[in-house]
């Protein structure tokens, strides 16, 4: 059975303190198979990058018995799972799910949840634990790219494991060699390393010291009007219902703006022009993910 | 009484069913990643160089359950030197069933040359390069855990030095010959020692230093190493001390560039060029030339490149 959460709530953008930029919002479908799914969040609930929780992400329309595990980097074990009870519509633990850190969803049946939120921008920092510890990580913005492109720290002898949900096993280790790049023993992946799919997490074992993984990401803005200035229009939130996508825009001086939509941050389509209102709606896009931004007409 | 037996038999049968089921659901064996890195390269003990693909050295992973001395090869051997010299990476290996996933097991990397299919066969031939790591105690990955735990790495693996027959060996490795400019400070490079003697105290001494000429000057130093296993090894490094060659004339004649340099007779020089000073590495132009008098001339045809830049290198002497 494929569940569709009836209401997908997004941030009210209560505070922009600490935000790098508040210009772009989007949604991503997290497709889960029965069994273990090594997952991650790449959209931000409230602009802090750290306050996503199980409730804010998965809400309470979830298959009974679904479990979520975090990775305890200190003790190198998975935590006790948070278990969802359909009868009480509660999770046993409301774990925090920070961006860039993976978690494991154990599902009894395939289902899909649509995640909505701010797109993290700026210099996004993750820590890759050293001394042969395992870290469960993900790319922080919603991009499906290889590790070299995302400036993953280069540590000789680091090994990377992807968990294949389809057959519930790990890939062969990809090993990083200084002076070469990532080595795939099966000869399929090039030296840039494997492409990490959107919403997927991976394990990396780092034999060197702790490293910072700094990912610089900015959604390209042509006219930069939507970047959240004090007087210009500012995209505040996106919410998705079953058939409608709604944007809330702060625009106290009724400055005209266009709305653009993309599924990959590269190709943008103008979906509305010369808008001035504070709410804009369209039919919910059929794509598995999508991102909105404001531009000057 | 009859009923008792019947009931007991049912219980017995049920127990066997349960045991069978438990066996069927037994935890899968542990996993480990069979790879090394730059701090655990495989080295040719005769040359001191990291093993390359052309050395035809193979490595295999051996496993034994904790407390056992019976090691067994896990999976196929792999050629050493891919992707870089001294390195290998062969993916995940699964232990035998005696090591359940997540349990600690013993691992050893064994490497050999000579093209033999197994380490054991190579051992019979006492002349081929052999070597092995210390026995590593590694907690394995657990593919049966919930959620599954990834394979562990061979933590603690150190450099493996291959020697003929795997015997104790001493190799003194000198740095490459080099050049220096007259009247400037320079020094010899200390040689490196590779020693597999249990007592690793090695005595390195200067055997001789032979000097010929003034400027140019050829100086060769020979070192000798000796270890507690009564093995000795020598090597040498030669320094060519000379004035740097200088450009004398650059002419273009009928589309051919003539480059004349002032040099020292008897020394060897290499002309190089690049097309863009910022982007391209220097490329050798022709073969090295040994000067027979005080000047040497090189020719280069003016081709389609919009510009070319040249330099001349003094090559170190190899006595």
XYZ file of C-alpha atoms in Angstrom:
616
model
C 0.000 0.000 0.000
C 1.290 3.439 -0.847
C 0.422 5.998 1.755
C 0.015 9.653 0.993
C 0.052 11.885 4.009
C -3.068 13.977 3.793
C -1.516 17.233 4.864
C 2.084 18.221 4.487
C 2.914 21.033 6.749
C 5.839 23.238 6.382
C 7.542 25.770 8.370
C 5.887 28.919 9.321
C 9.285 30.496 9.082
C 8.849 31.945 12.497
C 12.382 33.149 12.731
C 15.018 33.752 10.157
C 17.742 34.160 12.710
C 20.797 32.222 11.634
C 19.474 31.706 8.165
C 21.875 32.049 5.332
C 19.138 32.717 2.830
C 15.397 32.269 2.813
C 14.834 32.397 -0.885
C 14.107 28.895 -2.003
C 11.693 26.224 -0.852
C 10.972 22.804 -2.191
C 9.676 19.332 -1.708
C 11.289 15.912 -2.076
C 9.628 12.527 -2.054
C 11.309 10.005 0.207
C 10.507 6.579 -1.194
C 10.888 3.766 1.308
C 10.918 0.078 0.599
C 10.055 -2.647 3.048
C 13.137 -3.367 5.099
C 15.914 -0.933 5.966
C 16.279 2.409 4.215
C 19.365 4.539 4.854
C 17.868 7.984 4.570
C 18.536 11.641 5.234
C 16.799 14.985 5.274
C 17.936 17.699 2.891
C 15.222 20.261 3.493
C 15.158 22.359 6.582
C 12.134 22.642 8.860
C 12.737 25.985 10.488
C 15.919 27.520 9.157
C 18.165 26.318 11.960
C 19.419 23.236 10.076
C 19.125 21.280 13.332
C 15.492 21.236 14.441
C 13.997 18.636 12.132
C 12.383 15.933 14.220
C 10.580 12.695 13.565
C 7.222 14.386 14.135
C 7.998 17.428 11.986
C 9.222 15.166 9.209
C 7.012 12.088 9.222
C 4.009 13.364 11.185
C 1.563 10.636 12.221
C 0.339 9.112 9.006
C 2.841 6.286 8.906
C 2.531 2.480 8.590
C 2.194 0.821 11.957
C 5.427 -0.506 13.370
C 7.710 1.726 11.323
C 11.036 2.174 13.141
C 13.651 4.908 12.902
C 17.227 4.381 14.101
C 19.943 6.983 14.504
C 23.670 6.321 14.401
C 25.433 6.830 17.743
C 28.795 8.041 16.548
C 30.352 7.971 20.002
C 29.521 4.356 20.755
C 29.481 3.242 17.110
C 26.096 1.565 17.390
C 22.580 2.260 16.218
C 20.350 3.780 18.854
C 17.212 2.112 20.104
C 14.553 2.710 17.462
C 11.682 5.117 17.670
C 8.639 2.963 16.887
C 5.419 4.270 15.422
C 2.103 3.046 16.757
C -0.813 3.528 14.401
C -3.230 2.829 17.225
C -2.054 5.733 19.347
C -0.685 7.761 16.412
C 2.514 8.336 18.328
C 6.228 7.714 17.987
C 7.965 6.191 20.994
C 10.818 8.730 20.706
C 10.898 12.054 18.925
C 14.476 11.993 17.686
C 16.062 15.079 16.168
C 17.031 14.510 12.532
C 19.741 17.082 11.680
C 20.504 17.819 8.051
C 23.514 15.981 6.744
C 23.251 13.124 9.217
C 21.722 9.874 8.112
C 19.154 7.734 9.832
C 17.606 4.356 9.087
C 13.919 3.806 8.486
C 12.763 0.220 8.920
C 9.494 -0.119 7.093
C 7.159 -3.096 7.115
C 5.778 -2.088 3.719
C 6.729 0.264 0.907
C 5.537 3.822 1.363
C 6.374 7.333 0.328
C 6.491 10.520 2.309
C 6.827 13.981 0.780
C 9.266 16.188 2.654
C 8.839 19.945 2.416
C 11.084 22.714 3.640
C 13.701 25.383 3.139
C 16.640 24.540 0.935
C 19.823 24.895 2.989
C 22.279 27.332 1.492
C 25.671 28.788 2.261
C 28.598 26.994 3.829
C 27.082 23.832 5.294
C 29.324 21.911 7.666
C 29.324 18.271 8.630
C 31.856 16.406 10.751
C 33.441 13.198 9.504
C 34.630 11.356 12.598
C 38.182 10.050 12.450
C 40.212 7.313 14.115
C 38.516 4.593 12.058
C 35.054 5.537 13.252
C 32.001 5.142 11.069
C 29.880 8.187 10.275
C 26.418 7.986 8.718
C 26.233 11.062 6.511
C 24.521 12.605 3.542
C 24.947 15.451 1.134
C 23.267 18.426 2.807
C 21.384 20.164 -0.022
C 18.965 18.061 -2.103
C 21.440 17.170 -4.836
C 22.172 13.791 -6.374
C 25.879 14.185 -7.093
C 29.193 12.462 -6.451
C 31.317 13.088 -3.395
C 34.158 14.889 -5.135
C 31.757 17.397 -6.623
C 30.428 17.998 -3.111
C 33.939 18.634 -1.737
C 34.004 15.550 0.508
C 37.235 15.577 2.594
C 40.008 13.563 1.011
C 41.413 11.046 3.480
C 43.703 8.274 2.299
C 42.204 4.875 3.058
C 38.692 6.137 3.793
C 36.081 3.548 2.873
C 32.517 4.262 1.903
C 29.538 1.894 2.021
C 26.190 2.389 0.344
C 23.234 0.358 1.544
C 21.158 -1.022 -1.300
C 17.543 -1.024 -0.186
C 16.476 -3.278 -3.024
C 18.524 -6.263 -1.881
C 19.125 -5.077 1.681
C 22.908 -5.368 1.483
C 25.884 -3.045 1.478
C 27.827 -2.267 -1.657
C 31.468 -3.221 -1.859
C 33.528 -0.571 -0.156
C 34.654 2.376 -2.257
C 38.152 3.302 -1.059
C 39.761 6.728 -1.328
C 43.457 6.802 -2.239
C 45.416 10.050 -2.162
C 46.686 10.802 -5.636
C 44.010 8.685 -7.263
C 40.528 9.398 -5.940
C 37.764 6.946 -5.151
C 38.395 3.360 -6.223
C 35.516 1.046 -7.038
C 36.652 -2.611 -6.901
C 33.937 -3.408 -9.423
C 35.224 -0.808 -11.886
C 31.857 0.858 -12.366
C 32.201 4.158 -10.526
C 34.844 6.687 -11.578
C 37.386 8.398 -9.339
C 34.883 11.060 -8.274
C 33.185 8.414 -6.171
C 29.621 7.158 -6.227
C 26.676 9.431 -6.807
C 24.718 9.756 -3.595
C 21.039 9.845 -4.445
C 18.827 12.558 -2.982
C 17.575 11.649 0.530
C 20.057 8.775 0.822
C 22.711 8.361 3.511
C 26.004 6.502 3.397
C 28.500 5.140 5.876
C 32.101 6.312 5.705
C 34.970 4.990 7.814
C 37.722 7.580 8.211
C 41.148 6.254 9.303
C 42.571 9.770 9.671
C 41.727 12.519 12.130
C 38.297 14.144 12.421
C 37.544 16.204 9.338
C 35.092 18.970 8.557
C 33.022 18.466 5.439
C 32.117 21.955 4.246
C 29.631 22.072 1.410
C 29.056 25.413 -0.242
C 25.687 25.573 -1.936
C 23.709 28.536 -3.231
C 20.615 28.286 -5.378
C 21.375 30.376 -8.452
C 19.299 33.548 -8.537
C 19.291 35.506 -11.757
C 17.933 38.801 -10.456
C 18.393 38.090 -6.775
C 15.147 39.798 -5.776
C 13.982 36.800 -3.824
C 16.878 36.742 -1.480
C 14.940 37.981 1.467
C 15.646 41.667 1.604
C 13.773 43.779 4.083
C 11.443 45.348 1.521
C 11.387 42.973 -1.458
C 9.195 39.908 -1.791
C 10.383 37.003 0.302
C 9.344 33.384 -0.126
C 8.356 32.284 3.368
C 6.967 28.792 3.052
C 5.682 26.032 0.834
C 2.945 23.583 1.739
C 1.635 20.677 -0.259
C -1.813 19.181 -0.096
C -2.949 16.204 -2.145
C -3.522 18.299 -5.236
C -2.357 21.828 -4.452
C 1.011 23.461 -3.837
C 0.805 26.741 -1.902
C 3.476 29.376 -1.468
C 3.336 32.072 1.208
C 5.170 35.222 0.266
C 5.981 38.197 2.438
C 5.658 41.278 0.247
C 4.775 44.357 2.317
C 5.472 46.831 -0.513
C 3.665 44.770 -3.183
C 6.693 44.598 -5.405
C 5.924 42.478 -8.482
C 7.673 39.129 -8.747
C 7.797 36.026 -10.879
C 7.726 32.467 -9.502
C 10.049 29.857 -10.945
C 10.078 26.094 -10.520
C 12.862 23.526 -10.978
C 13.438 19.856 -10.287
C 17.232 20.037 -10.411
C 18.385 23.598 -9.566
C 19.674 23.903 -13.133
C 16.645 24.300 -15.367
C 14.075 26.775 -14.061
C 10.615 27.326 -15.513
C 8.580 30.457 -14.888
C 5.216 29.297 -13.557
C 3.754 32.728 -12.696
C 4.595 36.292 -13.676
C 3.967 39.746 -12.205
C 2.565 38.476 -8.944
C 2.197 40.718 -5.912
C 0.071 38.687 -3.503
C 1.044 36.919 -0.308
C -0.335 33.515 -1.284
C 0.102 31.743 -4.572
C -1.238 28.305 -5.485
C -0.925 25.855 -8.336
C -1.716 22.241 -8.990
C 0.705 20.051 -7.124
C 3.558 19.135 -9.495
C 3.761 15.508 -10.506
C 7.540 15.304 -10.166
C 9.156 13.486 -7.265
C 10.834 16.689 -6.151
C 10.626 20.360 -6.931
C 11.955 23.727 -5.827
C 10.504 27.224 -6.000
C 12.186 30.611 -6.089
C 11.182 34.235 -6.702
C 12.643 36.370 -9.444
C 12.197 39.920 -10.679
C 9.899 40.143 -13.703
C 2.566 -44.535 30.068
C 1.821 -44.795 26.435
C 0.489 -41.279 26.397
C 3.675 -40.071 28.127
C 5.923 -41.513 25.431
C 3.779 -40.038 22.720
C 3.913 -36.653 24.303
C 7.678 -36.866 24.814
C 8.226 -37.828 21.226
C 6.240 -34.821 20.121
C 8.348 -32.620 22.330
C 11.538 -34.205 20.957
C 10.385 -33.680 17.393
C 9.436 -30.119 18.138
C 12.881 -29.503 19.631
C 14.564 -30.804 16.519
C 12.348 -28.637 14.383
C 13.290 -25.655 16.500
C 17.018 -26.429 16.230
C 16.687 -26.850 12.488
C 14.895 -23.566 12.229
C 17.523 -21.833 14.348
C 20.245 -23.218 12.095
C 18.398 -21.946 9.062
C 18.197 -18.527 10.690
C 21.728 -18.578 12.067
C 23.426 -15.208 12.022
C 25.327 -14.651 8.772
C 29.133 -14.590 8.971
C 31.084 -11.419 9.595
C 32.373 -9.122 6.899
C 35.561 -7.160 6.379
C 36.873 -4.909 3.619
C 39.957 -6.292 1.904
C 41.991 -3.159 1.090
C 45.031 -1.262 2.267
C 46.145 2.358 2.041
C 49.249 4.498 1.788
C 50.381 3.656 5.313
C 50.160 -0.081 4.687
C 51.625 -0.454 1.209
C 53.222 -3.636 -0.056
C 56.919 -3.007 -0.662
C 59.476 -4.861 -2.738
C 62.204 -5.438 -0.152
C 64.898 -5.710 -2.818
C 64.338 -2.244 -4.222
C 62.492 -0.456 -1.465
C 59.859 0.572 -4.000
C 56.150 0.011 -3.690
C 55.020 -2.988 -5.716
C 53.640 -2.165 -9.154
C 51.347 -4.166 -11.401
C 54.341 -5.194 -13.494
C 55.859 -6.890 -10.435
C 53.072 -9.471 -10.730
C 52.528 -9.644 -6.990
C 49.272 -10.995 -5.615
C 47.720 -10.631 -2.185
C 45.092 -12.708 -0.447
C 43.142 -12.327 2.759
C 43.382 -15.130 5.282
C 40.966 -15.690 8.139
C 40.801 -17.810 11.259
C 38.158 -17.805 13.990
C 39.213 -16.252 17.276
C 41.440 -18.652 19.194
C 42.176 -20.836 16.175
C 45.473 -21.194 14.361
C 43.916 -22.649 11.237
C 43.898 -19.889 8.642
C 41.912 -20.150 5.449
C 42.025 -17.966 2.337
C 38.908 -15.822 1.902
C 38.004 -15.311 -1.730
C 40.278 -14.846 -4.689
C 43.717 -13.259 -4.629
C 44.112 -9.784 -6.073
C 46.923 -8.149 -8.059
C 48.817 -5.547 -6.050
C 49.448 -2.167 -7.655
C 45.929 -1.223 -8.660
C 45.009 1.621 -8.509
C 48.454 2.802 -7.352
C 51.799 1.227 -6.521
C 51.711 -0.855 -3.350
C 47.926 -0.632 -3.044
C 44.988 -2.930 -3.557
C 41.241 -2.777 -2.893
C 39.114 -5.858 -3.408
C 35.818 -5.080 -1.742
C 33.980 -7.001 0.939
C 35.016 -10.475 2.072
C 32.812 -12.733 4.215
C 34.314 -14.975 6.879
C 33.483 -18.604 7.375
C 30.477 -19.543 9.462
C 32.642 -19.980 12.569
C 32.716 -16.207 12.907
C 29.254 -14.796 13.317
C 28.609 -11.290 12.081
C 29.898 -8.719 14.537
C 32.280 -11.161 16.246
C 36.020 -10.610 16.373
C 38.137 -12.786 14.103
C 41.779 -13.093 13.059
C 42.921 -11.828 9.674
C 46.231 -11.848 7.860
C 47.249 -10.435 4.484
C 49.706 -12.610 2.577
C 51.413 -11.509 -0.624
C 53.610 -13.278 -3.126
C 55.227 -12.936 -6.536
C 56.087 -15.396 -9.253
C 52.606 -15.786 -10.660
C 51.685 -18.704 -8.452
C 47.948 -19.153 -7.894
C 48.275 -19.441 -4.119
C 50.577 -18.274 -1.365
C 51.222 -21.889 -0.352
C 52.442 -22.804 -3.835
C 54.691 -19.752 -3.914
C 56.208 -20.802 -0.598
C 57.510 -23.986 -2.201
C 59.610 -21.887 -4.548
C 61.998 -20.306 -2.093
C 63.178 -17.600 -4.481
C 60.006 -15.626 -5.129
C 59.013 -12.543 -3.182
C 56.922 -13.377 -0.140
C 55.555 -11.419 2.768
C 52.720 -11.337 5.242
C 51.196 -9.027 7.762
C 50.878 -9.492 11.479
C 47.732 -11.282 12.577
C 45.029 -8.663 13.019
C 42.158 -9.009 15.466
C 39.239 -7.235 13.842
C 35.596 -6.949 14.873
C 33.693 -7.925 11.747
C 30.725 -6.186 10.205
C 27.360 -7.766 10.807
C 25.095 -7.988 7.769
C 22.465 -9.737 9.879
C 22.143 -7.038 12.506
C 19.151 -4.776 12.643
C 20.025 -2.420 11.005
C 22.941 -4.169 9.258
C 26.444 -3.066 10.220
C 28.915 -2.418 7.364
C 32.166 -4.353 6.954
C 35.057 -3.327 9.109
C 38.429 -2.309 7.678
C 41.702 -4.127 8.310
C 42.519 -1.784 11.158
C 46.123 -2.124 12.269
C 47.445 -3.301 8.918
C 51.022 -2.079 8.420
C 53.422 -2.036 5.501
C 54.349 -5.489 4.241
C 57.896 -5.941 2.934
C 58.328 -8.779 0.443
C 61.654 -10.627 0.419
C 62.903 -13.718 -1.443
C 61.309 -16.696 0.239
C 59.966 -14.368 2.905
C 63.354 -14.576 4.612
C 64.834 -11.880 6.763
C 66.315 -9.239 4.557
C 68.269 -6.002 4.658
C 68.087 -3.427 1.878
C 69.708 -0.021 1.879
C 67.948 2.324 -0.532
C 69.785 5.453 -1.679
C 68.087 8.519 -3.064
C 68.301 9.231 -6.778
C 71.384 10.918 -8.173
C 71.005 14.679 -8.369
C 72.688 17.901 -9.475
C 73.870 21.006 -7.647
C 75.297 24.384 -8.650
C 78.967 25.135 -8.036
C 79.647 27.309 -4.956
C 76.240 26.646 -3.455
C 75.435 24.554 -0.369
C 74.244 21.026 -0.968
C 74.327 17.685 0.800
C 73.829 14.007 0.217
C 70.454 12.487 1.065
C 70.361 9.963 3.881
C 69.565 6.471 2.553
C 66.507 4.548 3.735
C 66.744 1.135 5.382
C 64.414 -1.802 4.899
C 65.132 -4.532 7.419
C 63.069 -7.548 8.340
C 65.444 -8.871 10.998
C 63.664 -9.405 14.302
C 66.222 -7.179 15.954
C 65.669 -4.044 13.935
C 68.857 -2.236 15.034
C 70.678 -1.375 11.802
C 74.081 0.277 11.625
C 74.531 2.574 8.613
C 78.009 3.903 7.868
C 79.748 5.798 5.068
C 81.953 3.373 3.198
C 83.586 5.893 0.871
C 83.262 9.335 -0.719
C 84.986 9.714 -4.115
C 85.413 13.194 -5.646
C 86.430 13.905 -9.261
C 87.062 17.397 -10.673
C 86.273 20.825 -9.257
C 83.548 22.501 -11.326
C 82.143 20.401 -12.777
C 82.625 17.944 -9.967
C 81.322 14.387 -9.662
C 81.034 13.121 -6.086
C 79.899 9.634 -5.240
C 79.203 8.483 -1.702
C 78.704 4.827 -0.810
C 76.936 3.695 2.352
C 76.865 0.285 3.994
C 74.224 -1.072 6.356
C 74.564 -4.113 8.611
C 72.007 -5.672 10.911
C 71.829 -8.133 13.782
C 71.069 -10.970 11.372
C 74.571 -10.536 9.864
C 73.268 -9.170 6.618
C 74.850 -6.225 4.818
C 73.690 -3.968 2.033
C 75.327 -1.078 0.173
C 74.140 1.712 -2.050
C 75.504 4.961 -3.447
C 74.407 8.409 -4.549
C 76.214 10.596 -7.075
C 76.020 14.382 -7.085
C 76.927 16.327 -10.232
C 78.077 19.804 -9.219
C 78.342 22.186 -12.163
C 77.514 25.664 -13.373
C 74.024 25.810 -14.830
C 73.945 25.831 -18.645
C 73.248 29.254 -20.114
C 71.574 30.274 -23.319
C 73.995 31.671 -25.865
C 72.180 32.043 -29.198
C 68.617 31.616 -30.461
C 68.284 31.727 -34.241
C 65.559 30.912 -36.703
C 66.748 29.580 -40.033
C 64.215 28.530 -42.664
C 61.591 27.575 -40.137
C 64.024 25.839 -37.823
C 64.914 27.229 -34.447
C 68.546 26.860 -33.371
C 69.183 27.041 -29.645
C 72.813 27.159 -28.527
C 73.792 26.776 -24.872
C 77.058 27.107 -22.982
C 77.673 23.811 -21.189
C 80.347 21.625 -19.611
C 81.914 18.983 -21.873
C 81.177 15.457 -20.750
C 77.923 16.285 -18.979
C 74.500 15.367 -20.283
C 71.659 17.808 -20.963
C 67.981 17.574 -21.806
C 66.083 20.268 -23.742
C 62.448 20.786 -22.768
C 59.622 23.007 -23.977
C 56.120 24.098 -23.091
C 53.443 25.933 -25.043
C 51.880 27.880 -22.218
C 53.917 29.025 -19.235
C 50.920 28.782 -16.925
C 49.260 25.556 -17.913
C 51.443 22.968 -19.558
C 54.106 20.796 -17.966
C 57.560 20.796 -19.507
C 57.957 18.229 -22.259
C 61.240 16.628 -23.320
C 62.305 17.671 -26.788
C 64.347 14.837 -28.246
C 66.778 12.682 -26.315
C 69.418 13.762 -23.786
C 72.630 15.026 -25.345
C 76.111 14.563 -23.883
C 78.196 17.657 -24.611
C 81.465 17.114 -26.454
C 82.655 20.726 -26.187
C 81.726 23.989 -24.461
C 78.530 24.533 -26.435
C 75.663 22.370 -27.499
C 73.071 23.176 -30.152
C 69.484 21.945 -30.317
C 67.086 22.359 -33.246
C 63.309 22.618 -33.241
C 60.987 23.092 -36.192
C 58.561 25.972 -35.878
C 55.244 24.180 -36.035
C 51.589 25.088 -35.584
C 51.995 26.197 -31.954
C 51.594 29.962 -31.659
C 54.451 30.033 -29.146
C 56.946 27.730 -27.457
C 59.191 28.236 -24.462
C 62.410 26.304 -23.863
C 64.682 25.326 -21.021
C 67.708 23.070 -20.673
C 68.304 20.705 -17.790
C 71.592 19.302 -16.513
C 71.039 15.602 -15.903
C 72.759 13.872 -12.977
C 75.658 11.614 -13.800
C 75.155 7.886 -13.329
C 78.575 6.274 -12.859
